Short mmCIF file of C-alpha atoms in Angstrom, two decimals:
data_model
loop_
_atom_site.label_atom_id
_atom_site.label_comp_id
_atom_site.label_asym_id
_atom_site.label_seq_id
_atom_site.Cartn_x
_atom_site.Cartn_y
_atom_site.Cartn_z
CA MET A 1478 82.47 103.21 114.50
CA ASP A 1479 79.03 104.67 114.19
CA LEU A 1480 76.96 102.24 112.15
CA SER A 1481 73.93 104.40 111.60
CA LEU A 1482 71.74 104.55 108.53
CA VAL A 1483 73.50 107.77 107.58
CA THR A 1484 76.79 105.90 107.25
CA PHE A 1485 75.16 103.16 105.21
CA ALA A 1486 73.54 105.72 102.93
CA GLN A 1487 76.87 107.50 102.54
CA ILE A 1488 78.65 104.26 101.61
CA LEU A 1489 75.87 103.34 99.18
CA VAL A 1490 75.98 106.71 97.42
CA ALA A 1491 79.80 106.60 97.34
CA VAL A 1492 79.88 103.11 95.80
CA LEU A 1493 77.32 104.06 93.15
CA ALA A 1494 79.32 107.19 92.29
CA ILE A 1495 82.50 105.11 92.13
CA ILE A 1496 80.90 102.64 89.70
CA GLY A 1497 79.92 105.58 87.50
CA LEU A 1498 83.43 106.99 87.72
CA MET A 1499 84.97 103.60 86.84
CA VAL A 1500 82.82 103.12 83.74
CA ALA A 1501 83.25 106.71 82.54
CA ASN A 1502 86.98 106.47 83.17
CA ALA A 1503 87.29 103.26 81.14
CA VAL A 1504 85.34 104.70 78.19
CA VAL A 1505 87.35 107.93 78.14
CA MET A 1506 90.71 106.28 78.72
CA VAL A 1507 90.23 103.66 75.98
CA TYR A 1508 89.65 106.47 73.51
CA VAL A 1509 92.54 108.57 74.86
CA GLU A 1510 94.85 105.57 74.85
CA ARG A 1511 94.08 104.57 71.26
CA LYS A 1512 94.27 108.14 70.00
CA ALA A 1513 97.54 108.80 71.86
CA ALA A 1514 98.97 105.51 70.58
CA GLY A 1515 97.99 106.57 67.07
CA PHE A 1516 99.73 109.93 67.32
CA ILE A 1517 102.85 108.46 68.92
CA GLN A 1518 103.12 105.86 66.16
CA ARG A 1519 102.27 108.41 63.40
CA ARG A 1520 98.91 106.96 62.39
CA PRO A 1521 95.44 108.49 62.86
CA GLY A 1522 94.00 106.12 65.51
CA PRO A 1523 90.22 105.55 65.53
CA TYR A 1524 88.47 108.04 63.23
CA GLU A 1525 85.57 106.26 61.52
CA VAL A 1526 82.90 106.02 64.24
CA GLY A 1527 81.59 109.44 65.23
CA PRO A 1528 83.52 112.70 64.97
CA TRP A 1529 87.26 111.92 65.39
CA GLY A 1530 86.26 108.40 66.41
CA THR A 1531 84.86 109.53 69.77
CA ILE A 1532 82.07 106.91 69.84
CA GLN A 1533 84.48 104.06 69.12
CA ALA A 1534 84.93 103.12 72.80
CA ILE A 1535 81.16 103.05 73.40
CA CYS A 1536 80.64 100.85 70.33
CA ASP A 1537 83.40 98.53 71.57
CA SER A 1538 81.75 98.16 74.97
CA MET A 1539 78.37 97.48 73.30
CA LYS A 1540 80.05 94.73 71.29
CA LEU A 1541 81.55 93.23 74.45
CA LEU A 1542 78.16 93.27 76.19
CA ALA A 1543 76.48 91.48 73.30
CA LYS A 1544 79.17 88.86 72.80
CA GLN A 1545 78.66 85.20 73.57
CA ILE A 1546 80.61 84.01 76.62
CA PHE A 1547 82.80 81.21 75.42
CA VAL A 1548 84.03 78.66 77.97
CA PRO A 1549 86.81 76.29 76.94
CA ALA A 1550 86.74 72.59 77.85
CA ASN A 1551 87.84 71.33 81.30
CA VAL A 1552 87.93 74.69 83.04
CA ASP A 1553 87.51 74.97 86.79
CA TRP A 1554 83.99 76.47 86.70
CA VAL A 1555 83.95 78.10 90.13
CA LEU A 1556 87.31 79.81 89.79
CA PHE A 1557 86.80 80.68 86.10
CA PHE A 1558 83.73 82.78 86.88
CA LEU A 1559 84.93 83.96 90.28
CA ALA A 1560 88.09 85.54 88.87
CA PRO A 1561 86.56 88.48 86.90
CA VAL A 1562 84.18 89.24 89.76
CA LEU A 1563 87.08 89.19 92.20
CA ALA A 1564 88.98 91.55 89.92
CA PHE A 1565 86.14 94.05 89.73
CA PHE A 1566 84.46 94.33 93.14
CA PRO A 1567 87.35 95.00 95.55
CA VAL A 1568 88.32 97.99 93.38
CA LEU A 1569 85.06 99.67 94.41
CA LEU A 1570 86.20 99.57 98.04
CA LEU A 1571 89.61 101.00 97.20
CA PHE A 1572 88.18 104.36 96.13
CA LEU A 1573 86.28 104.87 99.41
CA PRO A 1574 89.05 106.49 101.53
CA ILE A 1575 90.39 108.78 98.79
CA PRO A 1576 89.76 112.50 99.47
CA PHE A 1577 88.58 113.80 96.10
CA GLY A 1578 87.86 117.25 97.48
CA PRO A 1579 88.03 119.07 100.82
CA TYR A 1580 84.59 117.74 101.76
CA LEU A 1581 84.26 114.88 99.32
CA THR A 1582 85.49 111.58 100.71
CA GLY A 1583 83.55 108.35 100.31
CA LEU A 1584 84.31 107.18 103.84
CA ALA A 1585 86.98 108.88 105.96
CA VAL A 1586 88.79 105.81 107.31
CA PRO A 1587 91.56 106.62 109.80
CA ASP A 1588 93.85 103.95 108.30
CA GLY A 1589 92.87 104.70 104.72
CA ILE A 1590 96.08 103.70 102.99
CA VAL A 1591 96.17 100.35 104.81
CA LEU A 1592 92.66 99.64 103.54
CA ILE A 1593 93.76 100.39 99.98
CA LEU A 1594 96.86 98.20 100.20
CA ALA A 1595 94.92 95.36 101.88
CA PHE A 1596 92.16 95.09 99.30
CA ALA A 1597 94.54 95.66 96.40
CA GLY A 1598 95.84 92.13 97.07
CA PHE A 1599 92.61 90.66 95.70
CA GLY A 1600 93.51 91.95 92.23
CA VAL A 1601 96.57 89.70 92.12
CA LEU A 1602 94.54 86.78 93.42
CA SER A 1603 92.00 87.24 90.62
CA ASN A 1604 94.76 87.18 88.00
CA LEU A 1605 96.07 83.95 89.49
CA PHE A 1606 92.66 82.29 89.57
CA ALA A 1607 91.92 83.44 86.01
CA GLY A 1608 95.20 82.09 84.66
CA TRP A 1609 94.97 78.82 86.52
CA ALA A 1610 91.29 78.09 85.97
CA SER A 1611 91.23 78.61 82.20
CA ASN A 1612 93.19 75.38 81.54
CA ASN A 1613 95.51 77.06 79.07
CA LYS A 1614 99.29 77.10 79.04
CA TYR A 1615 99.44 80.80 78.15
CA GLY A 1616 97.05 81.59 80.96
CA LEU A 1617 99.10 79.59 83.44
CA LEU A 1618 102.36 81.24 82.34
CA GLY A 1619 100.71 84.65 82.62
CA ALA A 1620 99.52 83.85 86.13
CA ALA A 1621 102.97 82.62 87.16
CA ARG A 1622 104.46 85.86 85.88
CA ALA A 1623 101.76 87.97 87.56
CA VAL A 1624 102.51 86.41 90.93
CA SER A 1625 106.26 87.02 90.98
CA GLN A 1626 105.83 90.50 89.51
CA SER A 1627 103.20 91.71 91.93
CA VAL A 1628 104.94 90.26 94.98
CA ALA A 1629 108.10 92.03 93.89
CA TYR A 1630 106.65 95.44 92.98
CA GLU A 1631 104.41 95.73 96.01
CA ILE A 1632 107.45 96.11 98.28
CA PRO A 1633 109.09 99.26 96.79
CA LEU A 1634 105.61 100.74 96.35
CA ILE A 1635 104.90 100.37 100.07
CA LEU A 1636 108.41 101.59 100.95
CA ALA A 1637 107.88 104.76 98.93
CA LEU A 1638 104.52 105.41 100.58
CA LEU A 1639 106.01 104.65 104.01
CA ALA A 1640 108.52 107.48 103.62
CA ILE A 1641 105.62 109.94 103.25
CA ILE A 1642 103.77 108.28 106.14
CA PHE A 1643 106.86 108.68 108.37
CA GLN A 1644 107.08 112.32 107.44
CA THR A 1645 103.39 113.06 108.03
CA GLY A 1646 102.90 110.71 110.97
CA SER A 1647 99.49 109.59 109.79
CA LEU A 1648 97.90 106.77 107.78
CA SER A 1649 94.90 108.87 106.82
CA LEU A 1650 94.88 110.17 103.25
CA THR A 1651 93.04 113.33 104.27
CA GLU A 1652 95.68 114.22 106.85
CA ILE A 1653 98.44 113.61 104.32
CA VAL A 1654 96.81 116.10 101.95
CA GLU A 1655 96.27 118.57 104.79
CA ALA A 1656 99.99 118.41 105.64
CA GLN A 1657 100.85 119.75 102.18
CA GLY A 1658 100.38 123.29 100.93
CA SER A 1659 98.57 124.79 97.98
CA TYR A 1660 101.58 125.62 95.84
CA PRO A 1661 103.83 123.14 94.00
CA TRP A 1662 106.88 123.89 96.16
CA GLN A 1663 104.92 122.80 99.26
CA TRP A 1664 104.10 119.37 97.85
CA ASN A 1665 105.75 116.13 98.91
CA ILE A 1666 107.26 115.57 95.45
CA LEU A 1667 109.93 118.17 96.27
CA VAL A 1668 110.61 116.77 99.75
CA GLN A 1669 110.71 113.15 98.60
CA PRO A 1670 111.73 113.10 94.92
CA LEU A 1671 113.31 109.65 95.20
CA ALA A 1672 110.19 108.17 96.78
CA PHE A 1673 108.12 109.73 93.99
CA PHE A 1674 110.35 108.15 91.35
CA ILE A 1675 110.22 104.73 93.05
CA TYR A 1676 106.45 104.97 93.34
CA LEU A 1677 106.10 105.99 89.70
CA VAL A 1678 108.13 103.00 88.47
CA SER A 1679 106.47 100.47 90.73
CA LEU A 1680 102.94 101.69 89.99
CA VAL A 1681 103.54 100.73 86.35
CA GLY A 1682 104.73 97.32 87.55
CA GLU A 1683 101.84 96.91 89.95
CA THR A 1684 99.17 97.72 87.35
CA ASN A 1685 100.74 95.35 84.77
CA ARG A 1686 101.12 98.06 82.16
CA ALA A 1687 103.76 98.19 79.43
CA PRO A 1688 106.78 98.23 79.61
CA PHE A 1689 106.08 95.90 82.55
CA ASP A 1690 103.05 94.07 81.09
CA LEU A 1691 104.70 90.64 81.21
CA PRO A 1692 101.59 88.80 82.58
CA GLU A 1693 99.68 89.59 79.38
CA ALA A 1694 102.51 90.13 76.89
CA GLU A 1695 100.62 89.89 73.58
CA SER A 1696 103.56 88.88 71.44
CA GLU A 1697 104.54 85.97 73.73
CA LEU A 1698 101.42 84.80 75.56
CA THR A 1699 98.55 85.99 73.25
CA ALA A 1700 96.80 87.67 76.21
CA GLY A 1701 98.30 85.99 79.26
CA PHE A 1702 95.97 85.29 82.14
CA HIS A 1703 92.81 86.48 80.34
CA THR A 1704 93.42 84.61 77.07
CA GLU A 1705 90.28 82.49 77.45
CA TYR A 1706 87.90 85.24 78.56
CA SER A 1707 85.37 86.73 76.20
CA GLY A 1708 82.39 89.05 76.49
CA MET A 1709 81.67 90.41 79.95
CA GLY A 1710 84.41 88.39 81.64
CA PHE A 1711 86.97 90.19 79.53
CA ALA A 1712 85.15 93.49 80.00
CA LEU A 1713 85.34 93.15 83.80
CA PHE A 1714 89.11 92.56 83.62
CA PHE A 1715 89.41 95.53 81.31
CA LEU A 1716 87.34 97.79 83.58
CA SER A 1717 89.32 96.80 86.64
CA GLU A 1718 92.63 97.39 84.86
CA TYR A 1719 91.66 100.97 84.06
CA ALA A 1720 90.16 101.43 87.52
CA ASN A 1721 93.42 100.23 89.08
CA MET A 1722 95.34 102.72 86.96
CA LEU A 1723 93.02 105.48 88.13
CA LEU A 1724 93.40 104.36 91.74
CA VAL A 1725 97.22 104.43 91.75
CA SER A 1726 97.05 107.82 90.03
CA PHE A 1727 94.76 109.18 92.74
CA VAL A 1728 97.00 107.76 95.48
CA CYS A 1729 100.02 109.32 93.76
CA ALA A 1730 98.24 112.69 93.52
CA THR A 1731 97.27 112.46 97.19
CA PHE A 1732 100.66 111.43 98.50
CA PHE A 1733 103.05 113.39 96.32
CA LEU A 1734 101.18 116.14 94.46
CA GLY A 1735 99.07 117.75 97.15
CA GLY A 1736 95.76 116.05 96.37
CA TYR A 1737 92.92 118.54 96.12
CA LYS A 1738 95.20 121.44 97.00
CA GLY A 1739 96.37 123.63 94.19
CA PRO A 1740 97.09 127.24 93.29
CA PHE A 1741 94.24 129.82 93.46
CA LEU A 1742 91.39 127.57 94.64
CA ASP A 1743 91.51 124.18 96.35
CA GLY A 1744 88.99 121.69 95.16
CA ILE A 1745 88.01 118.50 93.43
CA TRP A 1746 89.25 119.79 90.04
CA TRP A 1747 92.88 119.72 91.17
CA THR A 1748 92.63 116.05 92.23
CA PHE A 1749 91.25 115.07 88.84
CA ILE A 1750 93.71 117.21 86.84
CA LYS A 1751 96.68 115.69 88.68
CA ALA A 1752 95.38 112.12 88.53
CA TYR A 1753 94.66 112.36 84.80
CA LEU A 1754 98.09 113.85 84.12
CA ILE A 1755 99.60 110.74 85.74
CA MET A 1756 97.20 108.55 83.75
CA PHE A 1757 98.39 110.23 80.57
CA PHE A 1758 101.99 109.65 81.66
CA ILE A 1759 101.25 105.92 82.09
CA VAL A 1760 99.72 105.79 78.59
CA TRP A 1761 102.60 107.78 77.16
CA ILE A 1762 105.34 105.46 78.44
CA ARG A 1763 103.36 102.41 77.31
CA TRP A 1764 103.74 103.49 73.69
CA THR A 1765 107.28 104.82 74.08
CA PHE A 1766 109.25 102.07 75.78
CA PRO A 1767 109.67 98.47 74.59
CA ARG A 1768 108.67 95.63 76.88
CA VAL A 1769 111.45 94.51 79.24
CA ARG A 1770 112.53 90.89 79.53
CA PHE A 1771 111.30 89.03 82.60
CA ASP A 1772 114.71 88.75 84.30
CA GLN A 1773 115.29 92.45 83.63
CA LEU A 1774 111.93 93.23 85.21
CA LEU A 1775 112.81 91.40 88.41
CA ASN A 1776 116.37 92.79 88.46
CA ILE A 1777 115.12 96.38 88.21
CA ASN A 1778 112.97 95.71 91.21
CA TRP A 1779 115.17 93.64 93.54
CA LYS A 1780 118.53 95.22 92.68
CA TRP A 1781 117.56 98.87 92.26
CA LEU A 1782 114.13 99.88 93.55
CA LEU A 1783 114.21 97.87 96.77
CA PRO A 1784 117.65 99.08 98.02
CA LEU A 1785 116.86 102.65 96.92
CA GLY A 1786 113.55 102.51 98.77
CA LEU A 1787 115.21 101.17 101.91
CA ILE A 1788 117.93 103.85 101.85
CA ASN A 1789 115.32 106.55 101.28
CA LEU A 1790 113.23 105.26 104.18
CA TRP A 1791 116.27 105.09 106.43
CA ILE A 1792 117.32 108.67 105.66
CA THR A 1793 113.73 109.85 106.16
CA ALA A 1794 113.55 108.08 109.53
CA ILE A 1795 116.79 109.71 110.70
CA ILE A 1796 115.70 113.18 109.58
CA VAL A 1797 112.26 112.79 111.16
CA LYS A 1798 113.92 111.69 114.41
CA LEU A 1799 116.47 114.52 114.43
CA LEU A 1800 114.11 117.31 113.35
CA PRO A 1801 110.84 116.80 115.19
CA MET B 85 85.70 131.12 99.91
CA ARG B 86 86.03 127.75 101.60
CA ASP B 87 83.40 128.69 104.20
CA SER B 88 80.91 129.68 101.54
CA ILE B 89 81.47 126.38 99.68
CA ASN B 90 81.01 124.57 102.97
CA GLN B 91 77.74 126.41 103.53
CA ILE B 92 76.49 125.52 100.05
CA ILE B 93 77.35 121.84 100.57
CA ASP B 94 75.72 121.88 104.01
CA SER B 95 72.56 123.42 102.64
CA LEU B 96 72.48 120.80 99.90
CA LEU B 97 73.26 117.78 102.07
CA GLY B 98 71.57 118.93 105.27
CA PRO B 99 67.98 118.09 104.23
CA LEU B 100 69.17 114.73 102.87
CA ALA B 101 70.88 113.78 106.13
CA GLY B 102 67.83 115.00 108.07
CA LEU B 103 65.58 112.86 105.86
CA ILE B 104 67.71 109.77 106.47
CA ARG B 105 67.79 110.47 110.23
CA SER B 106 64.01 110.79 110.41
CA LEU B 107 63.75 107.57 108.39
CA GLN B 108 65.99 105.91 110.94
CA GLU B 109 63.85 107.13 113.84
CA TRP B 110 60.72 105.98 112.05
CA LEU B 111 62.24 102.56 111.37
CA SER B 112 63.85 102.16 114.81
CA PRO B 113 61.18 99.78 116.22
CA ILE B 114 61.78 97.39 113.29
CA LEU B 115 65.54 97.77 112.98
CA PRO B 116 67.61 95.27 114.97
CA GLU B 117 69.61 96.67 117.85
CA ALA B 118 73.36 97.04 117.52
CA THR B 119 74.06 94.01 119.72
CA TRP B 120 71.86 91.82 117.54
CA ALA B 121 73.62 93.08 114.45
CA ALA B 122 76.90 92.16 116.14
CA TYR B 123 75.67 88.62 116.94
CA LEU B 124 74.49 88.28 113.35
CA ALA B 125 77.87 89.41 112.01
CA PHE B 126 79.62 87.04 114.42
CA ALA B 127 77.54 84.10 113.19
CA LEU B 128 78.24 85.06 109.58
CA TYR B 129 81.99 85.25 110.17
CA VAL B 130 82.01 81.93 112.04
CA LEU B 131 80.19 80.34 109.10
CA ILE B 132 82.71 81.84 106.66
CA ILE B 133 85.68 80.64 108.74
CA LEU B 134 84.31 77.11 109.20
CA GLY B 135 83.15 76.85 105.59
CA GLY B 136 86.52 78.05 104.32
CA GLY B 137 88.34 75.68 106.65
CA PHE B 138 86.33 72.66 105.52
CA MET B 139 86.80 73.67 101.91
CA ALA B 140 90.56 73.90 102.48
CA ILE B 141 90.64 70.39 103.99
CA LEU B 142 88.18 68.58 101.76
CA ALA B 143 88.88 70.11 98.34
CA ARG B 144 90.32 67.62 95.88
CA ASN B 145 92.63 70.07 94.17
CA LEU B 146 95.12 72.42 95.69
CA VAL B 147 93.92 75.70 94.23
CA ARG B 148 90.36 75.11 95.44
CA ALA B 149 91.85 74.34 98.86
CA MET B 150 93.65 77.66 98.74
CA LEU B 151 90.39 79.42 97.91
CA GLY B 152 89.02 77.91 101.13
CA LEU B 153 92.03 79.25 103.00
CA VAL B 154 91.40 82.75 101.57
CA LEU B 155 87.78 82.52 102.76
CA ALA B 156 88.90 81.54 106.24
CA PHE B 157 91.33 84.48 106.35
CA LEU B 158 88.52 86.81 105.24
CA GLY B 159 86.37 85.55 108.11
CA VAL B 160 89.18 86.14 110.60
CA ALA B 161 89.60 89.68 109.27
CA GLY B 162 85.88 90.19 109.86
CA MET B 163 86.34 89.00 113.45
CA TYR B 164 89.02 91.64 113.96
CA LEU B 165 86.62 94.27 112.61
CA LEU B 166 84.04 93.04 115.11
CA LEU B 167 86.66 93.45 117.86
CA ASN B 168 86.89 97.13 116.92
CA SER B 169 90.41 96.95 115.47
CA PRO B 170 90.19 97.76 111.75
CA PHE B 171 93.97 98.16 111.51
CA LEU B 172 94.52 94.49 112.44
CA ALA B 173 91.77 93.45 110.02
CA PHE B 174 93.41 95.29 107.13
CA MET B 175 96.82 93.89 108.10
CA GLN B 176 95.31 90.39 108.15
CA LEU B 177 94.13 90.89 104.56
CA LEU B 178 97.35 92.59 103.44
CA ILE B 179 99.66 89.91 104.84
CA TYR B 180 97.67 86.69 104.64
CA VAL B 181 95.60 87.22 101.48
CA GLY B 182 97.94 89.57 99.66
CA ALA B 183 101.24 87.87 100.46
CA ILE B 184 100.96 84.42 102.05
CA CYS B 185 98.25 83.06 99.75
CA VAL B 186 99.98 84.46 96.70
CA LEU B 187 103.21 82.76 97.78
CA ILE B 188 101.37 79.46 98.36
CA PHE B 189 100.01 79.80 94.85
CA PHE B 190 103.56 80.37 93.63
CA ALA B 191 104.65 77.16 95.34
CA ILE B 192 101.74 75.26 93.75
CA MET B 193 102.77 76.49 90.33
CA LEU B 194 106.44 75.62 90.80
CA THR B 195 105.73 72.04 91.82
CA ARG B 196 104.51 69.58 89.21
CA ASN B 197 100.86 68.95 89.77
CA THR B 198 97.86 68.29 87.62
CA ALA B 199 94.52 70.02 87.71
CA GLU B 200 92.77 66.86 88.87
CA GLY B 201 94.92 66.66 92.01
CA GLU B 202 96.65 63.30 91.95
CA GLU B 203 97.67 63.63 95.60
CA ALA B 204 94.11 63.89 96.81
CA ARG B 205 93.60 60.34 98.01
CA PHE B 206 91.69 59.48 101.13
CA PRO B 207 94.14 59.89 104.04
CA SER B 208 95.31 56.90 106.06
CA LEU B 209 93.95 56.17 109.54
CA PRO B 210 97.01 57.43 111.52
CA ALA B 211 96.95 60.65 109.49
CA ILE B 212 93.31 61.22 110.50
CA GLY B 213 94.33 60.52 114.12
CA TYR B 214 97.09 63.12 113.99
CA GLY B 215 94.70 65.60 112.43
CA LEU B 216 92.19 65.10 115.22
CA LEU B 217 94.98 65.44 117.80
CA ALA B 218 96.06 68.73 116.25
CA PHE B 219 92.44 69.85 116.28
CA ILE B 220 91.94 69.01 119.94
CA ALA B 221 95.28 70.34 121.22
CA PRO B 222 94.26 74.05 121.27
CA LEU B 223 91.05 73.06 123.05
CA LEU B 224 93.06 71.12 125.66
CA VAL B 225 95.34 74.10 126.26
CA CYS B 226 92.88 76.97 126.03
CA GLY B 227 89.82 75.23 127.48
CA PRO B 228 91.09 74.83 131.08
CA ILE B 229 92.54 78.35 131.07
CA ILE B 230 89.22 79.85 129.99
CA ALA B 231 87.29 77.62 132.42
CA LEU B 232 89.52 78.53 135.38
CA HIS B 233 89.70 82.24 134.70
CA SER B 234 86.32 82.89 133.18
CA GLY B 235 85.55 85.58 135.74
CA GLN B 236 88.59 87.63 134.80
CA ILE B 237 88.04 87.69 131.04
CA ASP B 238 86.63 90.96 129.78
CA VAL B 239 83.97 90.15 127.22
CA HIS B 240 83.16 93.74 126.36
CA VAL B 241 84.02 95.23 123.01
CA PRO B 242 87.42 96.89 123.39
CA LEU B 243 87.74 100.59 122.76
CA PRO B 244 89.06 101.53 119.34
CA SER B 245 92.81 101.67 119.62
CA ASP B 246 95.00 104.27 118.01
CA THR B 247 97.47 102.82 115.51
CA GLY B 248 100.21 104.98 117.00
CA VAL B 249 99.67 103.48 120.47
CA LEU B 250 99.82 100.02 118.92
CA GLY B 251 103.15 100.82 117.27
CA GLN B 252 104.63 102.26 120.47
CA GLY B 253 103.56 99.14 122.36
CA LEU B 254 105.22 96.89 119.79
CA LEU B 255 108.49 98.80 120.02
CA SER B 256 108.63 99.30 123.80
CA ALA B 257 106.79 96.89 126.11
CA TYR B 258 106.48 94.02 123.62
CA VAL B 259 109.72 94.51 121.72
CA ILE B 260 111.18 91.06 122.56
CA PRO B 261 108.19 88.99 121.32
CA PHE B 262 108.04 91.25 118.27
CA GLU B 263 111.69 90.60 117.43
CA LEU B 264 111.36 86.87 118.21
CA ILE B 265 108.64 86.57 115.57
CA SER B 266 110.96 88.08 112.98
CA ILE B 267 113.67 85.60 114.00
CA ILE B 268 111.23 82.75 113.37
CA LEU B 269 110.62 84.15 109.89
CA LEU B 270 114.38 84.42 109.32
CA VAL B 271 114.90 80.79 110.39
CA ALA B 272 112.11 79.68 108.06
CA MET B 273 113.68 81.58 105.18
CA ALA B 274 117.16 80.21 105.86
CA GLY B 275 115.69 76.69 106.00
CA ALA B 276 113.91 77.21 102.68
CA VAL B 277 117.09 78.46 101.03
CA TYR B 278 119.06 75.48 102.43
CA LEU B 279 116.47 72.99 101.19
CA GLY B 280 116.33 74.70 97.84
CA PHE B 281 120.07 74.64 97.25
CA ARG B 282 120.87 71.23 98.72
CA GLY B 283 120.33 69.36 95.46
CA PHE B 284 122.55 71.57 93.31
CA ALA B 285 126.24 70.96 92.74
CA PRO B 286 128.21 74.19 92.22
CA ARG B 287 128.60 74.79 88.49
CA LYS B 288 132.13 74.55 87.09
CA LYS B 289 133.68 77.49 85.30
CA GLY B 290 133.35 77.60 81.52
CA GLN B 291 130.62 74.98 81.53
CA SER B 292 127.45 76.14 79.82
CA GLN B 293 124.22 75.15 81.55
#
């Protein structure tokens, strides 16, 4: 690998741009989520602050910045403050190998998807540390749920991605996009509909969103693993949750929906349109489906998604072997 | 269309890249050479591994000890990066940090244990002896081998390997070791299931809980 100043400058610029994208994404998505929730539940949503409540999310983040950080008694200090940092910073790395446009990739890593999956593990670890360190029974229960859920849902997610990797023969996200065409019938979603479905279900489980938000189920555990966090600690968890949603949406767009390729003119706009459609889908099902019970959550995964993923992978392997 | 966009981007980014390159040339007498950077990174990773290892041994509660273990794994991943094999480094993080550590955490949560760590007493003298023995054993095995064959060991940085070549090697020349490792995992899993179910009597029909 060429470790010149040019590479360093490229990484620096990419990371700064990614931080900007993460913050902008959180501000926009909080507003979209609350407004969409309002319309789905037949109420107006935020409408007081600014026209149609558009400044609400910015006011909320200002409030979070100004809030006192409250630390409960007998916490494990190192882990309590490490956890939000550990939730936030690895996410910056995860956006590096994603091809946003034909020429716009933070850092073209040959094994891009492995990098994403490797550093995504730190998110789970931060949830565990947060739940354990805050010396709170709800936090501990949330962490215990987070661990079994994320271990379970990571497997079908990887199996679904593996089917596409088998078919393309590459771990590089750019090459996976290049293997697809510009029109919807040339995208992987039509070749691998089952893998797309498995990925879609397990991305909701992996990002801890309703109906699979058991680690922070408000009605049972107040806020689960981040019950005791206030101010910026909470804000970092919040930012990283929305950034993780954005990341899985970008990976989904890259793997199944043709990435930056689209009708008429390829470019960065298609990546963002597709990713935000998936984001809206995630928001939509959050306010449409009730939360599943914990045993149901694990049964969906181990009894349905995992065998389906294995069968899909097996069929893909046979077809790839027979039709070179 | 695409070519014209490419030209626009080149014309925008070209001066910037040129500026950075000239900056690099201008700074080159001050900048450390690549080998020195590598030694520096090596020292950093060794410090991380040793620090993490000591934290894992000396921490008085289990979760802190696991944090030390995570640090040590991170350092090892860095070593793989230094050996020019990013795929192995990412796999190290994916498997050890993302799966093994999370499972250890699961085990900590399932067993009854307090935050203060009631098991963390000072170990007995034989236990320290066994620990030292386990520490020295790799040295006793690897030391003579390295000393006897030091001329034949290639200390150069290996060429970056293609992931595809790695996979073909695992499934052709090294298929038996590869499968043996999975058998070890299977044995470990069967043992865990046996230990887990040994205490339970089969529940009678019609009996609730």
